[in-house]
CSV table of C-alpha atoms in Angstrom, one decimal:
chain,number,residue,atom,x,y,z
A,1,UNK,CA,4.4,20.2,34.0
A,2,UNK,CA,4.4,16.7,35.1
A,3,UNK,CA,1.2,15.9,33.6
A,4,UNK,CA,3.1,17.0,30.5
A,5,UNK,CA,5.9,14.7,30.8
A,6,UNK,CA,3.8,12.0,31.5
A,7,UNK,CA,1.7,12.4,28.5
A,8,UNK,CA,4.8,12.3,26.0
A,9,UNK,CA,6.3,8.8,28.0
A,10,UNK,CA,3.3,7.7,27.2
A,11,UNK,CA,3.1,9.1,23.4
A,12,UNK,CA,4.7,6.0,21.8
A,13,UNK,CA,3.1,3.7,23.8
A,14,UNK,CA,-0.1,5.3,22.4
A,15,UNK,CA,1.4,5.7,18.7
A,16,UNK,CA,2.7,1.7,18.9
A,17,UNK,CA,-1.0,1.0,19.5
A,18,UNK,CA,-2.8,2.8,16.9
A,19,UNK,CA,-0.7,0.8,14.3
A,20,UNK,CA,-1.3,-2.0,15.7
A,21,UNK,CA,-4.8,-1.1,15.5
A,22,UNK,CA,-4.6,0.3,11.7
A,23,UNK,CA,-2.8,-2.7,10.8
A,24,UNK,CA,-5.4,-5.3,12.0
A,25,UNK,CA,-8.2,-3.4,10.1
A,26,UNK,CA,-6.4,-3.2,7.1
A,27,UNK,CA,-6.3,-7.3,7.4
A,28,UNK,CA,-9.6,-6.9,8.3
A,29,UNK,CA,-10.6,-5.1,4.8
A,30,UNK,CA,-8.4,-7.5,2.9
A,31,UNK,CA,-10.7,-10.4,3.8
A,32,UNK,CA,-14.1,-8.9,2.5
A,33,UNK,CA,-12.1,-7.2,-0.1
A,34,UNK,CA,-10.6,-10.1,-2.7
A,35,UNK,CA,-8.4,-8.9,-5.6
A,36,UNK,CA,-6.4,-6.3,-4.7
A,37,UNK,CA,-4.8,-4.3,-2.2
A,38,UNK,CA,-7.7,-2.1,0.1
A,39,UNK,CA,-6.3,1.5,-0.7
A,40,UNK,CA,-6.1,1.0,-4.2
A,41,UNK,CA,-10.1,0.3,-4.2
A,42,UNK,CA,-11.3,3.9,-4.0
A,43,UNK,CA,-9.8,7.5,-4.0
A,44,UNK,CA,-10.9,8.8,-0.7
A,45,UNK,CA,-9.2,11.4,1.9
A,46,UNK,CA,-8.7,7.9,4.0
A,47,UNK,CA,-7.7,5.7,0.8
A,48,UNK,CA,-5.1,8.1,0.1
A,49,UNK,CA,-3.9,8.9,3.7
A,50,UNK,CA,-2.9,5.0,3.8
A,51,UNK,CA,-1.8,5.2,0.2
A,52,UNK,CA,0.6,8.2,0.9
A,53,UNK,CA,2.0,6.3,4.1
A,54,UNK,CA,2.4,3.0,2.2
A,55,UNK,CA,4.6,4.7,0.0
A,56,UNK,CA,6.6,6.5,2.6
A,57,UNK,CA,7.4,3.1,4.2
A,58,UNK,CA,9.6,2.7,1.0
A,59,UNK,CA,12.6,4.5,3.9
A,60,UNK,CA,14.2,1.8,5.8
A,61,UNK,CA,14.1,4.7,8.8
A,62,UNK,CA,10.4,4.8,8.5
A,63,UNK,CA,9.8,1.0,8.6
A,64,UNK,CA,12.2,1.1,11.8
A,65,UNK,CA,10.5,4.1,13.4
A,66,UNK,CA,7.1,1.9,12.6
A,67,UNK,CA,8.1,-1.3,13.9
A,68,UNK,CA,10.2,0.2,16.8
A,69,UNK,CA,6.7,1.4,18.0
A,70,UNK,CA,4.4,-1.3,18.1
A,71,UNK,CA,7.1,-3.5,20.0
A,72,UNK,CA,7.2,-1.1,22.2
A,73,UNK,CA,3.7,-1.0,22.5
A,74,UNK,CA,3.9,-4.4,23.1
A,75,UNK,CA,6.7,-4.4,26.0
A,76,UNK,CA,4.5,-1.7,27.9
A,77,UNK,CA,1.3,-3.9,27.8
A,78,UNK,CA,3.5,-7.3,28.6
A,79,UNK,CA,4.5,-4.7,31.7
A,80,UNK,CA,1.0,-3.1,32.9
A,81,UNK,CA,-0.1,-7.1,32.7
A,82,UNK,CA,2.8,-7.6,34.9
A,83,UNK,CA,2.1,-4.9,37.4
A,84,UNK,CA,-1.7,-6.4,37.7
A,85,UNK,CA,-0.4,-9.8,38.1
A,86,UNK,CA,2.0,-9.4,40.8
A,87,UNK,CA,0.9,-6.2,42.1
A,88,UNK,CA,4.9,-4.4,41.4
A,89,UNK,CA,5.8,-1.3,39.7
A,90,UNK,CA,8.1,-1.9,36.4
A,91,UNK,CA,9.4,0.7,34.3
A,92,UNK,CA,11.4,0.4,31.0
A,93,UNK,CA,14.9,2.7,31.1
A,94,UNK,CA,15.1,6.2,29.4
A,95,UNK,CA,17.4,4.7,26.6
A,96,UNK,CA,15.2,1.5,25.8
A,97,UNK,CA,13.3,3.4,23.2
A,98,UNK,CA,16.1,4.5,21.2
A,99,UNK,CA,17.9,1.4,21.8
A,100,UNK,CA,15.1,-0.3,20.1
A,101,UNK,CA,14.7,2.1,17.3
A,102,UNK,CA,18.3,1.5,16.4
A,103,UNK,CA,18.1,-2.3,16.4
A,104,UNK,CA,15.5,-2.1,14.2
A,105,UNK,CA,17.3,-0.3,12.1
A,106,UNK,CA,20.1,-2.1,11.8
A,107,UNK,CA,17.6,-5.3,10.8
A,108,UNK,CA,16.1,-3.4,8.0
A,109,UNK,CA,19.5,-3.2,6.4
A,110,UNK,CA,19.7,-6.7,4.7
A,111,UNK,CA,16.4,-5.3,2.7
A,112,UNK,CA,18.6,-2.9,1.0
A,113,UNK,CA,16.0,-0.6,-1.0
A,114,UNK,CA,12.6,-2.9,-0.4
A,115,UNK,CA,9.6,-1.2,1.1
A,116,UNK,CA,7.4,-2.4,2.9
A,117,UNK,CA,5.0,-4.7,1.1
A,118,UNK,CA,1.2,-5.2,1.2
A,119,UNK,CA,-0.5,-7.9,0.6
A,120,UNK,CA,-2.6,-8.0,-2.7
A,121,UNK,CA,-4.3,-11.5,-2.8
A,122,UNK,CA,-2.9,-14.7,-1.3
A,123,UNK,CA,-0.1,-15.2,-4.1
A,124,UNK,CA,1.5,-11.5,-4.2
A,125,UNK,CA,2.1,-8.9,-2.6
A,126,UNK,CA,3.2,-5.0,-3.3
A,127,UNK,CA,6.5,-3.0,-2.2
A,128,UNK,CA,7.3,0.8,-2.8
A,129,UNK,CA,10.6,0.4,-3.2
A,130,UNK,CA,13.7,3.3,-2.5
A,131,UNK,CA,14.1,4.4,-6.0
A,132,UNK,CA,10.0,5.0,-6.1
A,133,UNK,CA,9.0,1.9,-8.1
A,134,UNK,CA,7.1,-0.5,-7.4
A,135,UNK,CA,7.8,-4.0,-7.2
A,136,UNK,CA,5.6,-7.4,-6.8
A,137,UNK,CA,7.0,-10.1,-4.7
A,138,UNK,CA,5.8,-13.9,-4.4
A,139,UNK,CA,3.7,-14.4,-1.0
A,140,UNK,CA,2.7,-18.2,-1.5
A,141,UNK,CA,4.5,-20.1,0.7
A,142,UNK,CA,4.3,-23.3,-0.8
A,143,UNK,CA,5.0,-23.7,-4.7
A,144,UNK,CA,3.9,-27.3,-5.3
A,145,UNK,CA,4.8,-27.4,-9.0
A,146,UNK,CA,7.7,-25.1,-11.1
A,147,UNK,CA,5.5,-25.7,-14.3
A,148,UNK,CA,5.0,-23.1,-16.8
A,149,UNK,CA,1.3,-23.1,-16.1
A,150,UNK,CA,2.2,-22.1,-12.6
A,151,UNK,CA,4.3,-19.5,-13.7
A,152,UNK,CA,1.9,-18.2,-16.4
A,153,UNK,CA,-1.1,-18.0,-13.9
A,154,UNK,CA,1.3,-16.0,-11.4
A,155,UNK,CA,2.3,-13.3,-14.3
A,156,UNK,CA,-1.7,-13.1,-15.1
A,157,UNK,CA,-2.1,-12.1,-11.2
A,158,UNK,CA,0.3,-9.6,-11.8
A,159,UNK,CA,-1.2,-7.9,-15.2
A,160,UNK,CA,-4.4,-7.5,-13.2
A,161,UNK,CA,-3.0,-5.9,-10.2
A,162,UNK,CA,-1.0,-2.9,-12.4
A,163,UNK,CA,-4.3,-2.6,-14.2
A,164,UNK,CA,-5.9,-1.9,-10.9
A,165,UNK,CA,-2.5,0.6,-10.6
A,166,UNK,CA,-2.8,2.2,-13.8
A,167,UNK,CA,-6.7,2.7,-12.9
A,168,UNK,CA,-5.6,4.7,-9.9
A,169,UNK,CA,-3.8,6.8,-11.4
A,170,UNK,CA,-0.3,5.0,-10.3
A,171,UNK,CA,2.0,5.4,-13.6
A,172,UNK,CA,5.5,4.2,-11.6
A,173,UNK,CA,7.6,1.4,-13.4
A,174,UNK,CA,6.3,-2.1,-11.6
A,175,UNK,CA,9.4,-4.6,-11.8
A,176,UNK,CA,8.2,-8.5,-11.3
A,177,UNK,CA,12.0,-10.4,-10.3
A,178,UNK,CA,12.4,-13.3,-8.7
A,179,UNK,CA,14.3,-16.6,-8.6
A,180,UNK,CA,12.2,-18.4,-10.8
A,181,UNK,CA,13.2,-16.3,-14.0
A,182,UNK,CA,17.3,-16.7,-13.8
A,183,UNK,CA,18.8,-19.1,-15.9
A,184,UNK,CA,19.8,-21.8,-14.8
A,185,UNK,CA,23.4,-23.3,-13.8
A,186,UNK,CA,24.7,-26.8,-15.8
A,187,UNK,CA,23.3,-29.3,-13.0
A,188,UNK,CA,27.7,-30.9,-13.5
A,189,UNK,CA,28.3,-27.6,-12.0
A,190,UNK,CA,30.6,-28.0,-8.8
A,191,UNK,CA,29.7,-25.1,-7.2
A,192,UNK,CA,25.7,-24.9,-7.7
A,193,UNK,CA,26.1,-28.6,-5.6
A,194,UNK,CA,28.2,-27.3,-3.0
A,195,UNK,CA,25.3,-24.8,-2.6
A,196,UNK,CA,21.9,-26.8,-2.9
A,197,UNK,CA,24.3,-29.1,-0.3
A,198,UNK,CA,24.3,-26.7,2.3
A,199,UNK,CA,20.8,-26.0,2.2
A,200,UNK,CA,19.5,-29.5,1.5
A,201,UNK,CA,17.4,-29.7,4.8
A,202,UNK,CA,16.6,-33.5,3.9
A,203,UNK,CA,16.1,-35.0,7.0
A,204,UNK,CA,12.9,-32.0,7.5
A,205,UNK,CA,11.6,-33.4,4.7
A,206,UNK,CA,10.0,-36.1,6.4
A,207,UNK,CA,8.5,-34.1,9.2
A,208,UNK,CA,7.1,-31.3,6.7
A,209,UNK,CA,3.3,-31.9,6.5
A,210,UNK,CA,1.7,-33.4,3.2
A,211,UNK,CA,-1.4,-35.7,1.9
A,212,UNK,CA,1.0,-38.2,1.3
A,213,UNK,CA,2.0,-38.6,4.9
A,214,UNK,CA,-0.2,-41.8,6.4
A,215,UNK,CA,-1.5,-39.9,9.6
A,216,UNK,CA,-2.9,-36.8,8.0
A,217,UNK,CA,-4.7,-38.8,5.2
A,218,UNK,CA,-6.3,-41.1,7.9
A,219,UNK,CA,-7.6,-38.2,9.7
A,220,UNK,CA,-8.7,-36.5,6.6
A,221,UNK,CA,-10.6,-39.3,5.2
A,222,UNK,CA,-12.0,-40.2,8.8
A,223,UNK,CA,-13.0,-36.4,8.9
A,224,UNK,CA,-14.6,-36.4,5.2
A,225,UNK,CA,-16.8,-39.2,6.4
A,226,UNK,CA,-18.1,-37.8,9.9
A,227,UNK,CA,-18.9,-34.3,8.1
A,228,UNK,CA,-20.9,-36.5,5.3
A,229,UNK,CA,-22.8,-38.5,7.5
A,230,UNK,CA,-23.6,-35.8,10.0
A,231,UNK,CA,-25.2,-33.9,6.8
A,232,UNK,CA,-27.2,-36.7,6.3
A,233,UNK,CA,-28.2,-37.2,10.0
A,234,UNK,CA,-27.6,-33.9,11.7
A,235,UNK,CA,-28.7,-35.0,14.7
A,236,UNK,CA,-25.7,-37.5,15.1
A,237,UNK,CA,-23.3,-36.0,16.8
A,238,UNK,CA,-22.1,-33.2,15.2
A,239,UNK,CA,-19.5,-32.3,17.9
A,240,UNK,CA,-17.1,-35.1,16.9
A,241,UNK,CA,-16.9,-34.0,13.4
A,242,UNK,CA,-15.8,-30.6,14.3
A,243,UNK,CA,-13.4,-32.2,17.0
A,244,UNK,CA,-11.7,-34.2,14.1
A,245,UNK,CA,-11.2,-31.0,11.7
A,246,UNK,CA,-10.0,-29.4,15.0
A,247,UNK,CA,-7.6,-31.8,15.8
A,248,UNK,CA,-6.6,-32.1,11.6
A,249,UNK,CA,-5.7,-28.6,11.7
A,250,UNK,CA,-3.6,-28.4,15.3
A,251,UNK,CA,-1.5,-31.7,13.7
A,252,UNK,CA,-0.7,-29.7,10.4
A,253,UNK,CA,-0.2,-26.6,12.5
A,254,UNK,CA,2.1,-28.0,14.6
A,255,UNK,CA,4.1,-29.8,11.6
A,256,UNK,CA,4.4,-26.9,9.8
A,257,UNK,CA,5.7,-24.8,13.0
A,258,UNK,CA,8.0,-27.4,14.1
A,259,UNK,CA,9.8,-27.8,10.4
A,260,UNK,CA,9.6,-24.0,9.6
A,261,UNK,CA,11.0,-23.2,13.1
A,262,UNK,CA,13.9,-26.1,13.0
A,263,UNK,CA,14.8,-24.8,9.1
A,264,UNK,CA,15.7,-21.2,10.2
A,265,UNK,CA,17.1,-22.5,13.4
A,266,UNK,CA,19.7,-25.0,11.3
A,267,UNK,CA,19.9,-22.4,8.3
A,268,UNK,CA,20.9,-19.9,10.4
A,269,UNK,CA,23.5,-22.0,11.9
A,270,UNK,CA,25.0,-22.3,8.4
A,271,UNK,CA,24.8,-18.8,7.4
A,272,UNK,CA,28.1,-18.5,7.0
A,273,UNK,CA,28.5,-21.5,4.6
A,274,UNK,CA,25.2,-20.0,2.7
A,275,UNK,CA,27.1,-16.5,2.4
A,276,UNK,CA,30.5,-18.0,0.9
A,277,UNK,CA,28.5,-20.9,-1.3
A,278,UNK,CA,27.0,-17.5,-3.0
A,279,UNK,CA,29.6,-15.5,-3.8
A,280,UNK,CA,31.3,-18.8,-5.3
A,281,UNK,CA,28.3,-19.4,-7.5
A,282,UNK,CA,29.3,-18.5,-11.5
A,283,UNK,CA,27.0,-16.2,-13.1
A,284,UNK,CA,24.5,-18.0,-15.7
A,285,UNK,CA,24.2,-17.2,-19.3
A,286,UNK,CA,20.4,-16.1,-20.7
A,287,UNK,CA,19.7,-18.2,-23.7
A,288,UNK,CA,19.4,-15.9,-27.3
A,289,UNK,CA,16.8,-18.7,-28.4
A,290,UNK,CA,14.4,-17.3,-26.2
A,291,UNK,CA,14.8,-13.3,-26.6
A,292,UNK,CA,12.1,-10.8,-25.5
A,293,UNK,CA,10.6,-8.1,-28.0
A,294,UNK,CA,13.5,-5.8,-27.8
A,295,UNK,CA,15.9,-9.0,-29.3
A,296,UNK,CA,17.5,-9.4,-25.7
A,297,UNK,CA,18.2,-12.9,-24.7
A,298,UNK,CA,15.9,-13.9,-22.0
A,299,UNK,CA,14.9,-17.2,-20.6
A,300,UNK,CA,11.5,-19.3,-21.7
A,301,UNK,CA,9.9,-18.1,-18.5
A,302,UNK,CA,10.2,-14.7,-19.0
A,303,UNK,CA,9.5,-14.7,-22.7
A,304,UNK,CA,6.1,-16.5,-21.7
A,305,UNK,CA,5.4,-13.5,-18.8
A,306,UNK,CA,6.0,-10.9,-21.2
A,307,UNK,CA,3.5,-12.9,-23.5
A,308,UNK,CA,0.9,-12.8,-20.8
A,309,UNK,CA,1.4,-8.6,-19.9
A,310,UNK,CA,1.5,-7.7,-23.8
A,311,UNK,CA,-1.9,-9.6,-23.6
A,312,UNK,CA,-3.3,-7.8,-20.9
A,313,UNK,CA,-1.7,-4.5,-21.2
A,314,UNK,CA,-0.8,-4.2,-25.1
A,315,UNK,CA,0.6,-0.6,-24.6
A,316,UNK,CA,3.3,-1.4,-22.2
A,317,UNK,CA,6.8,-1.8,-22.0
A,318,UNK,CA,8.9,-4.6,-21.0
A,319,UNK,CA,12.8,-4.5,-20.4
A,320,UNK,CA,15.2,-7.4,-18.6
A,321,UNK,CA,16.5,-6.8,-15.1
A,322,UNK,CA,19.9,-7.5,-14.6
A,323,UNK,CA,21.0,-10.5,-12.6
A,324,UNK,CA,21.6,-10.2,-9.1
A,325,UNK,CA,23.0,-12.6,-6.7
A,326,UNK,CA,20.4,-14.0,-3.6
A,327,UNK,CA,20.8,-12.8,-0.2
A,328,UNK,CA,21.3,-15.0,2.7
A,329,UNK,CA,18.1,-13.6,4.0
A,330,UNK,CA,16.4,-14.7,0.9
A,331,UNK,CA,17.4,-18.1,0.7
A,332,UNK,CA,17.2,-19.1,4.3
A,333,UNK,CA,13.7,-17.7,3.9
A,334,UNK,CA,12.5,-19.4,0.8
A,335,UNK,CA,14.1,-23.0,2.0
A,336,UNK,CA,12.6,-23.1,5.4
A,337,UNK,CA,9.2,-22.4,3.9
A,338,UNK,CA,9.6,-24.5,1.2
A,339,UNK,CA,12.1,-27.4,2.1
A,340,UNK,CA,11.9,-29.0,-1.0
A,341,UNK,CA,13.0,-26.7,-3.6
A,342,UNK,CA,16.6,-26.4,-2.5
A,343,UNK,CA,17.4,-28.9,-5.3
A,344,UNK,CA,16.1,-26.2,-7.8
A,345,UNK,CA,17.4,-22.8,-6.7
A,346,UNK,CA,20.3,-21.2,-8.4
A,347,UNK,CA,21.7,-18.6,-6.1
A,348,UNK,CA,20.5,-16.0,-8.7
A,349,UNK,CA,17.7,-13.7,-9.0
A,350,UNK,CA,16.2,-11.6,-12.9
A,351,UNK,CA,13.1,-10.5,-13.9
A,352,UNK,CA,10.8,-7.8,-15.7
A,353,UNK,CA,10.4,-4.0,-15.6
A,354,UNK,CA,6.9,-3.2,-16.7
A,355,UNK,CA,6.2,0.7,-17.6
């Protein structure tokens, strides 16, 4: 009987492992596999296994039950290390388990009706969303340019991935929304300056790693010309020229931690300000001059994504989303991965629903 009892303290632990483990070879697949996501590439038993769990991660008690496991697989290990270490005997309470469930819980709140999202190339990424639909979000981090070419070549990545979704037999309405297709506010407006105020991180600015910065482009260029020469002279060295890219990518690594770290750190501290700045913001106007195929106003980017999916897939269907106000989540997210576009967000989020 005790033997028994044993086995199912130990179930989780177990459980909190194996998704660690699935998750890691998904990555794993994603790396040999460019384009799209890995169990959309074949119809399989296995392909549809992770297919049919993807889709139930769409319950926020799911996604908790999920991520409630692997930290707990995580806090056994951290303890069994422990216990080796220091040869002592630790052991986590009855009631830390379902402690840790219900904190998880309560964190997936903020995500409302998101799923959980996979990763489809190094620019998007899929969600099963609540209502069963699916949804593309924006993964890159860094957006060096708002142009429309950069907004055109995102809405062609999309148009490929639902044609790998129709080709596996995945008919469910894909919506495309983000920031980048509300209209904007008049830049006189008092309360969109109040707003990109708050979460003007300008001082970061300086810290956040770039080309342009004079220590990174010395140790680029001085790295450029040790790799060239030790191609022409292998013999010469080549030890240094890896030691330079090492120590190139450890500066950059540690700039981008420091100013990603220090942005949720000091947005956090204003999330308060962020919250009320939001629900202060007026509610933009879409512009009739630049209506999409069912005559509703629109914005320019959204008439030019609409463009690029009627030229993909000619036999879909494309309606506005209404506009929604950003979460504090959102924001604080976007700005400390991307310091420099708090002078263009809005506080507003619209976009597509392709069926």
């Amino acid at each position: 009987m005790s033997s028994i009892i044993m086995a199912l303290y130990e179930l989780p632990t177990l459980l909190g492992g194996c998704i660690l483990l699935f998750l890691l070879f998904e990555k794993l697949i994603m790396r040999n596999q460019k384009g799209t996501a890995s169990f959309l590439k074949d119809t399989t038993i296995i392909s549809k296994t992770r297919l049919y769990l993807f889709r139930l991660h769409r319950f926020n008690l799911i996604k908790a039950l999920t991520l409630s496991l692997v930290i707990y697989f995580f806090s056994q290990l951290m303890l069994r290390l422990c216990e080796v270490k220091f040869d002592i005997t630790l052991s986590f309470p009855w009631y830390f388990l379902p402690g840790l469930y219900i904190g998880c819980a309560v964190l997936f709140l903020p995500i409302k009706g998101q799923g959980l999202t996979a990763a489809l190339d190094k620019r998007l990424s899929l969600s099963w969303d609540r209502d069963d639909s699916l949804a593309f979000h924006i993964r890159q981090r860094k957006i060096h340019s708002l142009s429309p070419a950069f907004t055109n070549s995102l809405a062609m990545a999309a148009a490929t991935h639902l044609l790998d979704l129709r080709a596996c037999n995945i008919g469910n309405p894909v919506r495309l929304d983000s920031w980048l297709f509300a209209p904007p506010l008049p830049r006189g407006n008092s309360e969109l300056r109040r707003f990109q105020k708050i979460i003007n991180l300008h001082k970061l600015k300086k810290f956040s790693p770039s080309l342009k910065s004079r220590h990174l482009s010395r140790l680029m260029k001085c790295a450029i010309t040790r790799h060239k020469s030790a191609r022409r002279w292998p013999n010469e060295n080549p030890k240094r020229t890896l030691n330079i890219f090492w120590l190139l990518r450890c500066v950059v690594f540690v700039q981008k931690f420091f100013t990603t770290a220090m942005s949720f750190l000091l947005l956090m501290l204003r999330w308060r300000s962020i919250a009320l700045s939001l629900q202060s913001l007026p509610k933009p106007n879409f512009n009739a001059t630049y209506p999409i195929q069912n005559g509703t106003p629109s914005t320019r980017r959204i008439r030019e994504t609409e463009l690029v999916f009627n030229a993909h897939i000619p036999t879909c269907r494309v309606s506005l989303l209404p506009l929604e106000r950003m979460s504090v989540f959102t924001v604080i997210t976007l700005v400390a991965h991307n310091p420099r576009i708090s002078s263009q967000l809005g506080g507003w989020t619209t976009g597509i629903r392709v069926e």
